Coordinates of N, CA and C in Angstrom, one line a residue:
M10 N -32.0 -32.1 63.7 CA -32.1 -30.8 63.1 C -30.6 -30.5 62.5
K11 N -29.6 -30.9 63.1 CA -28.2 -30.6 62.6 C -28.1 -31.3 61.3
T12 N -28.5 -32.4 61.0 CA -28.3 -33.1 59.6 C -29.0 -32.4 58.6
K13 N -30.3 -31.8 58.9 CA -30.9 -31.1 57.7 C -30.2 -29.8 57.5
S14 N -29.6 -29.1 58.5 CA -28.8 -27.9 58.3 C -27.5 -28.2 57.3
M15 N -26.9 -29.5 57.8 CA -25.8 -29.7 56.9 C -26.2 -30.1 55.6
K16 N -27.3 -30.9 55.3 CA -27.6 -31.1 54.1 C -28.0 -29.9 53.2
A17 N -28.4 -28.9 53.9 CA -28.9 -27.6 53.2 C -27.6 -26.8 52.8
Q18 N -26.6 -26.7 53.7 CA -25.4 -26.3 53.4 C -24.7 -26.9 52.3
M19 N -24.8 -28.2 52.1 CA -24.1 -28.9 51.2 C -24.8 -28.7 49.9
K20 N -26.0 -28.6 49.8 CA -26.9 -28.2 48.6 C -26.4 -26.8 48.2
I21 N -26.3 -25.9 49.0 CA -25.9 -24.5 48.6 C -24.4 -24.5 48.2
Q22 N -23.5 -25.3 48.8 CA -22.2 -25.4 48.4 C -22.2 -26.1 47.0
Q23 N -22.9 -27.0 46.7 CA -22.9 -27.7 45.2 C -23.4 -26.6 44.3
M24 N -24.5 -25.9 44.7 CA -25.0 -24.9 43.8 C -23.9 -23.8 43.4
A25 N -23.3 -23.4 44.5 CA -22.2 -22.3 44.4 C -21.1 -22.9 43.3
F26 N -20.7 -24.0 43.4 CA -19.6 -24.7 42.7 C -20.1 -24.9 41.3
M27 N -21.4 -25.2 41.1 CA -22.0 -25.3 39.7 C -22.1 -24.0 39.1
L28 N -22.4 -23.0 39.8 CA -22.5 -21.5 39.2 C -21.2 -21.2 38.8
I29 N -20.1 -21.5 39.5 CA -18.7 -21.0 39.3 C -18.2 -22.0 38.0
A30 N -18.6 -23.2 38.1 CA -18.2 -24.0 36.8 C -18.8 -23.6 35.5
V31 N -20.2 -23.3 35.6 CA -20.9 -22.6 34.3 C -20.1 -21.2 33.9
T32 N -20.0 -20.5 34.9 CA -19.4 -19.2 34.7 C -18.1 -19.4 34.0
V33 N -17.1 -20.2 34.6 CA -15.8 -20.5 33.9 C -15.9 -21.0 32.6
F34 N -17.0 -21.9 32.4 CA -17.3 -22.6 31.0 C -17.5 -21.5 30.1
F35 N -18.5 -20.6 30.3 CA -18.8 -19.5 29.4 C -17.7 -18.6 29.2
A36 N -17.0 -18.3 30.2 CA -15.7 -17.3 30.0 C -14.8 -18.0 28.9
L37 N -14.5 -19.3 29.1 CA -13.6 -19.9 28.1 C -14.2 -20.0 26.7
V38 N -15.5 -20.2 26.7 CA -16.1 -20.1 25.3 C -16.1 -18.8 24.8
G39 N -16.3 -17.8 25.6 CA -16.2 -16.3 25.1 C -14.8 -16.0 24.7
M40 N -13.8 -16.5 25.4 CA -12.4 -16.1 25.1 C -12.1 -16.8 23.6
F41 N -12.6 -17.9 23.4 CA -12.4 -18.7 22.2 C -13.0 -18.0 21.0
V42 N -14.1 -17.6 21.2 CA -14.9 -16.9 20.2 C -14.2 -15.5 20.0
L43 N -13.7 -14.9 20.9 CA -12.9 -13.6 20.7 C -11.7 -13.9 19.9
T44 N -11.1 -14.9 20.2 CA -9.7 -15.3 19.5 C -10.0 -15.5 18.1
I45 N -11.1 -16.2 17.7 CA -11.3 -16.4 16.3 C -11.8 -15.1 15.7
V46 N -12.5 -14.3 16.3 CA -13.0 -12.9 15.7 C -11.8 -12.1 15.6
F47 N -10.8 -12.0 16.4 CA -9.6 -11.0 16.3 C -8.6 -11.7 15.4
S48 N -8.6 -13.0 15.1 CA -7.7 -13.4 14.1 C -8.2 -13.1 12.8
N49 N -9.7 -13.1 12.6 CA -10.2 -12.7 11.2 C -10.1 -11.3 11.1
M50 N -10.1 -10.5 12.1 CA -10.0 -8.9 11.9 C -8.4 -8.7 11.5
K51 N -7.4 -9.4 12.1 CA -6.0 -9.2 11.7 C -6.0 -9.5 10.2
A52 N -6.4 -10.6 9.7 CA -6.4 -10.9 8.1 C -7.2 -9.9 7.3
S53 N -8.3 -9.5 7.9 CA -9.0 -8.4 7.0 C -8.2 -7.2 7.2
A54 N -7.6 -6.8 8.2 CA -7.0 -5.7 8.2 C -5.6 -5.5 7.3
A55 N -5.0 -6.7 7.1 CA -3.9 -6.9 6.2 C -4.4 -6.7 4.8
V56 N -5.6 -7.3 4.5 CA -6.0 -7.3 3.1 C -6.6 -5.6 2.9
L57 N -7.1 -5.1 3.9 CA -7.6 -3.8 3.7 C -6.2 -2.8 3.4
E58 N -5.3 -3.0 4.3 CA -4.0 -2.2 4.1 C -3.4 -2.4 2.7
E59 N -3.4 -3.6 2.3 CA -2.8 -3.8 0.9 C -3.8 -3.2 -0.1
K60 N -5.0 -3.1 0.0 CA -5.9 -2.6 -1.0 C -5.7 -1.0 -0.9
N61 N -5.6 -0.6 0.3 CA -5.3 0.9 0.4 C -4.0 1.4 -0.3
A62 N -3.0 0.4 -0.1 CA -1.7 0.8 -0.7 C -1.7 0.7 -2.3
L63 N -2.6 -0.3 -2.9 CA -2.8 -0.1 -4.3 C -3.6 1.0 -4.8
L64 N -4.5 1.4 -4.0 CA -5.3 2.7 -4.3 C -4.4 3.9 -4.2
L65 N -3.4 3.9 -3.2 CA -2.5 4.8 -3.2 C -1.6 5.0 -4.4
A66 N -1.1 4.0 -4.9 CA -0.3 3.9 -6.1 C -1.0 4.5 -7.2
S67 N -2.4 4.0 -7.4 CA -3.1 4.7 -8.5 C -3.3 6.1 -8.3
R68 N -3.7 6.5 -7.1 CA -3.8 7.9 -6.9 C -2.6 8.8 -7.0
L69 N -1.6 8.2 -6.7 CA -0.3 8.8 -7.0 C -0.1 9.1 -8.4
A70 N -0.3 7.9 -9.2 CA -0.1 8.0 -10.7 C -1.0 9.0 -11.3
N71 N -2.1 9.3 -10.7 CA -3.3 10.1 -11.4 C -3.1 11.6 -10.6
S72 N -2.1 11.9 -9.7 CA -2.0 13.1 -9.3 C -1.5 14.0 -10.4
P73 N -1.8 15.4 -10.3 CA -1.3 16.3 -11.2 C 0.3 16.4 -11.4
E74 N 1.0 16.1 -10.3 CA 2.4 16.0 -10.5 C 3.0 14.9 -11.4
F75 N 2.2 13.9 -11.7 CA 2.6 12.8 -12.5 C 1.8 12.6 -13.8
R76 N 0.6 13.0 -13.7 CA -0.4 12.5 -14.6 C -0.1 13.1 -16.0
C77 N -0.5 12.4 -17.2 CA -0.3 13.1 -18.5 C -1.2 14.0 -18.9
G78 N -2.5 13.8 -18.4 CA -3.5 14.9 -18.8 C -3.9 14.6 -20.3
N79 N -4.0 15.8 -20.9 CA -4.4 15.7 -22.5 C -3.2 16.0 -23.3
A80 N -2.0 15.9 -22.7 CA -0.7 16.1 -23.5 C -0.4 15.1 -24.6
F81 N -0.9 13.8 -24.3 CA -0.6 12.7 -25.3 C -1.9 12.4 -26.0
G82 N -2.8 13.3 -26.3 CA -4.0 12.9 -27.1 C -5.3 13.0 -26.1
T83 N -5.7 11.7 -25.7 CA -6.8 11.8 -24.9 C -6.5 11.6 -23.4
E84 N -7.4 11.9 -22.5 CA -7.0 11.6 -21.1 C -6.9 10.0 -20.7
R85 N -6.0 9.6 -20.0 CA -5.8 8.3 -19.7 C -5.6 8.0 -18.3
A86 N -6.2 6.9 -17.8 CA -5.9 6.6 -16.4 C -4.5 5.9 -16.1
N87 N -3.9 6.1 -15.1 CA -2.6 5.6 -14.8 C -1.5 5.9 -15.7
C88 N -1.7 7.2 -16.4 CA -0.6 7.5 -17.3 C 0.3 8.6 -16.7
V89 N 1.6 8.4 -16.7 CA 2.6 9.1 -16.1 C 3.4 9.8 -17.1
D90 N 3.6 11.2 -17.1 CA 4.3 11.9 -17.9 C 5.9 11.8 -17.5
F91 N 6.6 11.2 -18.4 CA 8.0 11.0 -17.9 C 8.9 12.3 -17.9
D92 N 8.4 13.3 -18.7 CA 9.1 14.6 -18.6 C 8.7 15.3 -17.3
K93 N 7.5 15.3 -17.0 CA 7.1 15.9 -15.8 C 7.9 15.2 -14.5
V94 N 7.9 13.9 -14.6 CA 8.6 13.2 -13.4 C 10.0 13.6 -13.4
M95 N 10.8 13.7 -14.5 CA 12.1 14.1 -14.4 C 12.3 15.5 -13.9
A96 N 11.3 16.4 -14.1 CA 11.3 17.8 -13.7 C 11.1 17.7 -12.2
L97 N 10.1 16.8 -11.7 CA 9.8 16.8 -10.3 C 10.9 16.1 -9.5
K98 N 11.7 15.2 -10.2 CA 12.7 14.5 -9.4 C 13.9 15.7 -9.0
K99 N 14.0 16.7 -9.9 CA 14.9 17.8 -9.6 C 14.6 18.6 -8.4
G100 N 13.1 18.9 -8.2 CA 12.7 19.6 -7.0 C 12.0 18.8 -6.0
I101 N 12.3 17.6 -5.8 CA 11.6 16.6 -4.9 C 11.9 17.2 -3.5
K102 N 12.8 17.9 -3.1 CA 13.0 18.3 -1.7 C 11.8 19.0 -1.2
K103 N 11.2 19.7 -2.0 CA 10.0 20.6 -1.4 C 8.8 19.6 -1.1
Y104 N 8.7 18.4 -1.9 CA 7.6 17.7 -1.5 C 8.1 16.6 -0.4
S105 N 9.2 16.1 -0.3 CA 9.6 15.2 0.7 C 9.7 15.7 2.2
Q106 N 10.1 16.8 2.2 CA 10.2 17.5 3.5 C 8.9 17.6 4.2
A107 N 7.9 18.0 3.5 CA 6.5 18.1 4.1 C 5.7 16.8 4.4
G108 N 6.4 15.6 3.7 CA 5.6 14.5 3.8 C 4.3 14.6 2.9
F109 N 4.5 15.1 1.8 CA 3.4 15.4 0.9 C 2.3 14.3 0.6
W110 N 3.1 13.2 0.1 CA 2.2 12.1 -0.3 C 2.1 11.0 0.8
G111 N 2.8 11.1 1.9 CA 2.7 10.1 3.0 C 3.3 8.9 2.7
V112 N 4.3 9.0 1.8 CA 5.1 7.6 1.4 C 6.6 7.8 1.6
S113 N 7.3 6.6 1.8 CA 8.8 6.9 2.1 C 9.6 6.8 0.9
K114 N 9.0 6.1 -0.2 CA 9.8 6.0 -1.4 C 8.9 5.9 -2.7
I115 N 9.1 6.5 -3.7 CA 8.6 6.4 -5.0 C 9.6 5.9 -6.0
E116 N 9.3 5.0 -6.9 CA 10.2 4.6 -7.9 C 9.3 4.1 -9.2
I117 N 9.8 4.4 -10.2 CA 9.3 4.1 -11.5 C 10.2 3.1 -12.2
I118 N 9.6 2.0 -12.7 CA 10.5 0.9 -13.3 C 10.0 0.6 -14.7
K119 N 10.7 1.0 -15.8 CA 10.2 0.4 -17.1 C 10.3 -0.9 -17.3
I120 N 9.1 -1.5 -17.8 CA 8.9 -3.0 -18.0 C 9.1 -3.4 -19.5
Y121 N 8.4 -2.6 -20.4 CA 8.4 -2.9 -21.8 C 8.4 -1.7 -22.5
P122 N 9.2 -1.5 -23.6 CA 10.1 -2.4 -24.1 C 11.6 -2.4 -23.2
T123 N 12.3 -3.4 -23.0 CA 13.4 -3.6 -22.3 C 14.5 -3.6 -23.2
G124 N 15.6 -3.1 -22.7 CA 16.9 -2.9 -23.4 C 18.0 -3.0 -22.5
A125 N 19.3 -2.6 -23.1 CA 20.4 -2.6 -22.2 C 20.3 -1.7 -21.2
S126 N 19.5 -0.6 -21.3 CA 19.4 0.3 -20.2 C 18.3 0.0 -19.2
S127 N 17.8 -1.2 -19.1 CA 16.7 -1.4 -18.2 C 16.9 -1.3 -16.8
N128 N 18.3 -1.5 -16.3 CA 18.6 -1.4 -15.0 C 19.3 0.0 -14.7
V129 N 19.5 0.8 -15.6 CA 20.2 2.1 -15.4 C 19.3 3.1 -14.7
L130 N 19.8 3.8 -13.7 CA 18.9 4.6 -12.9 C 19.0 6.0 -13.8
C131 N 17.8 6.6 -13.8 CA 17.7 7.7 -14.7 C 18.3 9.1 -14.0
T132 N 19.0 9.8 -14.7 CA 19.4 11.1 -14.4 C 19.2 12.2 -15.5
L133 N 19.5 13.3 -15.5 CA 19.2 14.3 -16.5 C 20.2 14.0 -17.7
E134 N 21.4 13.5 -17.3 CA 22.3 13.2 -18.4 C 22.0 11.9 -19.3
N135 N 21.4 10.9 -18.7 CA 21.1 9.8 -19.7 C 19.6 9.6 -20.0
Y136 N 18.8 10.7 -19.6 CA 17.4 10.6 -20.0 C 17.2 10.8 -21.5
P137 N 16.4 9.9 -22.1 CA 15.3 8.9 -21.6 C 16.1 7.5 -21.8
E138 N 17.3 7.4 -22.1 CA 17.9 6.0 -22.2 C 18.2 5.4 -20.8
C139 N 17.1 5.2 -20.0 CA 17.4 4.6 -18.8 C 16.1 3.8 -18.5
G140 N 16.1 3.0 -17.3 CA 15.0 2.1 -17.1 C 14.5 2.3 -15.7
R141 N 15.0 3.0 -14.9 CA 14.5 3.1 -13.5 C 14.8 4.6 -12.9
I142 N 13.7 5.3 -12.4 CA 13.8 6.6 -11.8 C 13.3 6.4 -10.3
E143 N 14.1 6.9 -9.5 CA 14.0 7.0 -8.0 C 13.5 8.5 -7.8
I144 N 12.2 8.6 -7.5 CA 11.6 10.0 -7.3 C 12.0 10.6 -5.9
L145 N 11.4 9.6 -5.0 CA 11.8 9.8 -3.6 C 13.0 8.8 -3.3
P146 N 14.0 9.1 -2.5 CA 15.1 8.1 -2.2 C 14.6 7.0 -1.4
A147 N 15.4 6.0 -1.4 CA 14.9 4.7 -0.7 C 14.4 5.0 0.7
G148 N 13.5 4.4 1.1 CA 12.9 4.5 2.4 C 12.4 3.1 2.9
E149 N 12.2 2.8 4.1 CA 11.9 1.6 4.7 C 10.4 1.5 4.8
G150 N 9.8 0.3 4.7 CA 8.4 0.2 4.9 C 7.9 -1.0 4.0
T151 N 6.7 -1.1 3.7 CA 5.9 -2.0 2.8 C 5.9 -1.5 1.4
G152 N 6.4 -2.3 0.4 CA 6.3 -1.7 -1.0 C 5.0 -2.4 -1.6
V153 N 4.5 -1.5 -2.6 CA 3.4 -2.1 -3.4 C 3.6 -1.4 -4.7
S154 N 3.2 -2.2 -5.8 CA 3.4 -1.6 -7.1 C 2.1 -1.7 -8.0
N155 N 2.1 -1.0 -8.9 CA 1.0 -0.9 -9.8 C 1.4 -0.6 -11.3
F156 N 0.7 -1.1 -12.2 CA 1.1 -0.8 -13.7 C 0.7 0.5 -14.2
I157 N 1.6 1.1 -14.9 CA 1.2 2.5 -15.4 C 1.8 2.5 -16.9
V158 N 1.3 3.5 -17.6 CA 1.8 3.9 -18.9 C 2.6 5.0 -18.7
L159 N 4.0 5.0 -19.1 CA 5.0 6.1 -19.0 C 5.2 6.7 -20.3
C160 N 4.7 8.0 -20.4 CA 4.8 8.6 -21.9 C 5.7 9.7 -21.7
R161 N 6.3 9.9 -22.9 CA 7.2 11.4 -23.2 C 7.0 11.7 -24.6
K162 N 7.6 12.9 -24.7 CA 7.6 13.6 -26.1 C 9.0 13.3 -26.7
E163 N 9.1 12.9 -27.9 CA 10.3 12.8 -28.5 C 10.4 13.3 -29.9
Y164 N 11.5 14.1 -30.0 CA 11.7 14.8 -31.4 C 12.4 13.9 -32.3
N165 N 11.7 13.6 -33.5 CA 12.2 12.5 -34.5 C 11.9 12.9 -35.8
G166 N 13.0 13.1 -36.7 CA 12.8 13.5 -38.1 C 12.0 14.8 -38.3
G167 N 12.1 15.8 -37.5 CA 11.5 17.0 -37.6 C 10.2 17.1 -37.0
Q168 N 9.6 15.9 -36.4 CA 8.3 15.9 -35.8 C 8.4 15.4 -34.5
V169 N 7.4 16.0 -33.8 CA 7.3 15.6 -32.2 C 6.5 14.3 -32.1
Q170 N 6.8 13.3 -31.7 CA 6.2 11.9 -31.5 C 5.8 11.7 -29.9
N171 N 4.6 11.1 -29.8 CA 4.4 10.5 -28.5 C 5.0 9.2 -28.3
V172 N 5.8 8.9 -27.3 CA 6.4 7.6 -27.0 C 5.9 7.1 -25.7
C173 N 5.1 6.0 -25.7 CA 4.5 5.5 -24.4 C 5.1 4.1 -24.1
E174 N 5.4 3.8 -22.9 CA 6.0 2.4 -22.6 C 5.3 1.9 -21.3
L175 N 5.4 0.6 -21.2 CA 4.8 0.0 -20.0 C 5.8 0.0 -18.9
A176 N 5.2 0.5 -17.6 CA 6.2 0.7 -16.4 C 5.3 0.2 -15.2
K177 N 6.0 0.2 -14.1 CA 5.3 0.0 -12.9 C 5.7 1.1 -12.0
I178 N 4.9 1.5 -11.1 CA 5.2 2.6 -10.1 C 5.3 1.7 -8.6
V179 N 6.4 1.9 -7.9 CA 6.6 1.3 -6.7 C 6.6 2.2 -5.6
I180 N 5.6 2.0 -4.7 CA 5.4 2.9 -3.5 C 5.7 2.1 -2.4
T181 N 6.5 2.7 -1.5 CA 7.0 2.1 -0.2 C 6.6 3.0 0.9
Y182 N 5.6 2.5 1.7 CA 5.0 3.3 2.8 C 5.2 2.7 4.2
K183 N 5.2 3.5 5.2 CA 5.4 2.9 6.6 C 3.9 2.5 7.1
G184 N 3.7 1.2 7.2 CA 2.3 0.8 7.5 C 2.2 0.1 8.9

């Protein structure tokens, strides 16, 4: 009778070890699957963050503080009024203190046409003969840029002319 009892106990122990082994196996498979899913999530989160930053740059270029509106003929997307930006730069402390745009740095860099003044920082004294304007001072974070049209009014030969140049707006945000 003792041998039957020992055989039964042995079978119970084998079954318990088998159940533990199967549980550990499925736990390892589950951890492997979760690792793959989370690595894909990190990649898609980075792509989504970059996409949101590009949309932020476009949204900023089309905000009332920057946008050309109908001042240069027809309404244009991603058109920035250089005269407005220079006026905005003068009173930027009102916007930067409240974190109005949610960015740490805004900069506009002329791309075309380039000249001797392409790296010159814009001030009221050298405007429009400059190539770079820092609207919000340097900040840390992730930078993203988007192309814009930078337009201004220019008095030439008794007439007011629209002058538009290719530029890019660089936004730095804490991400």
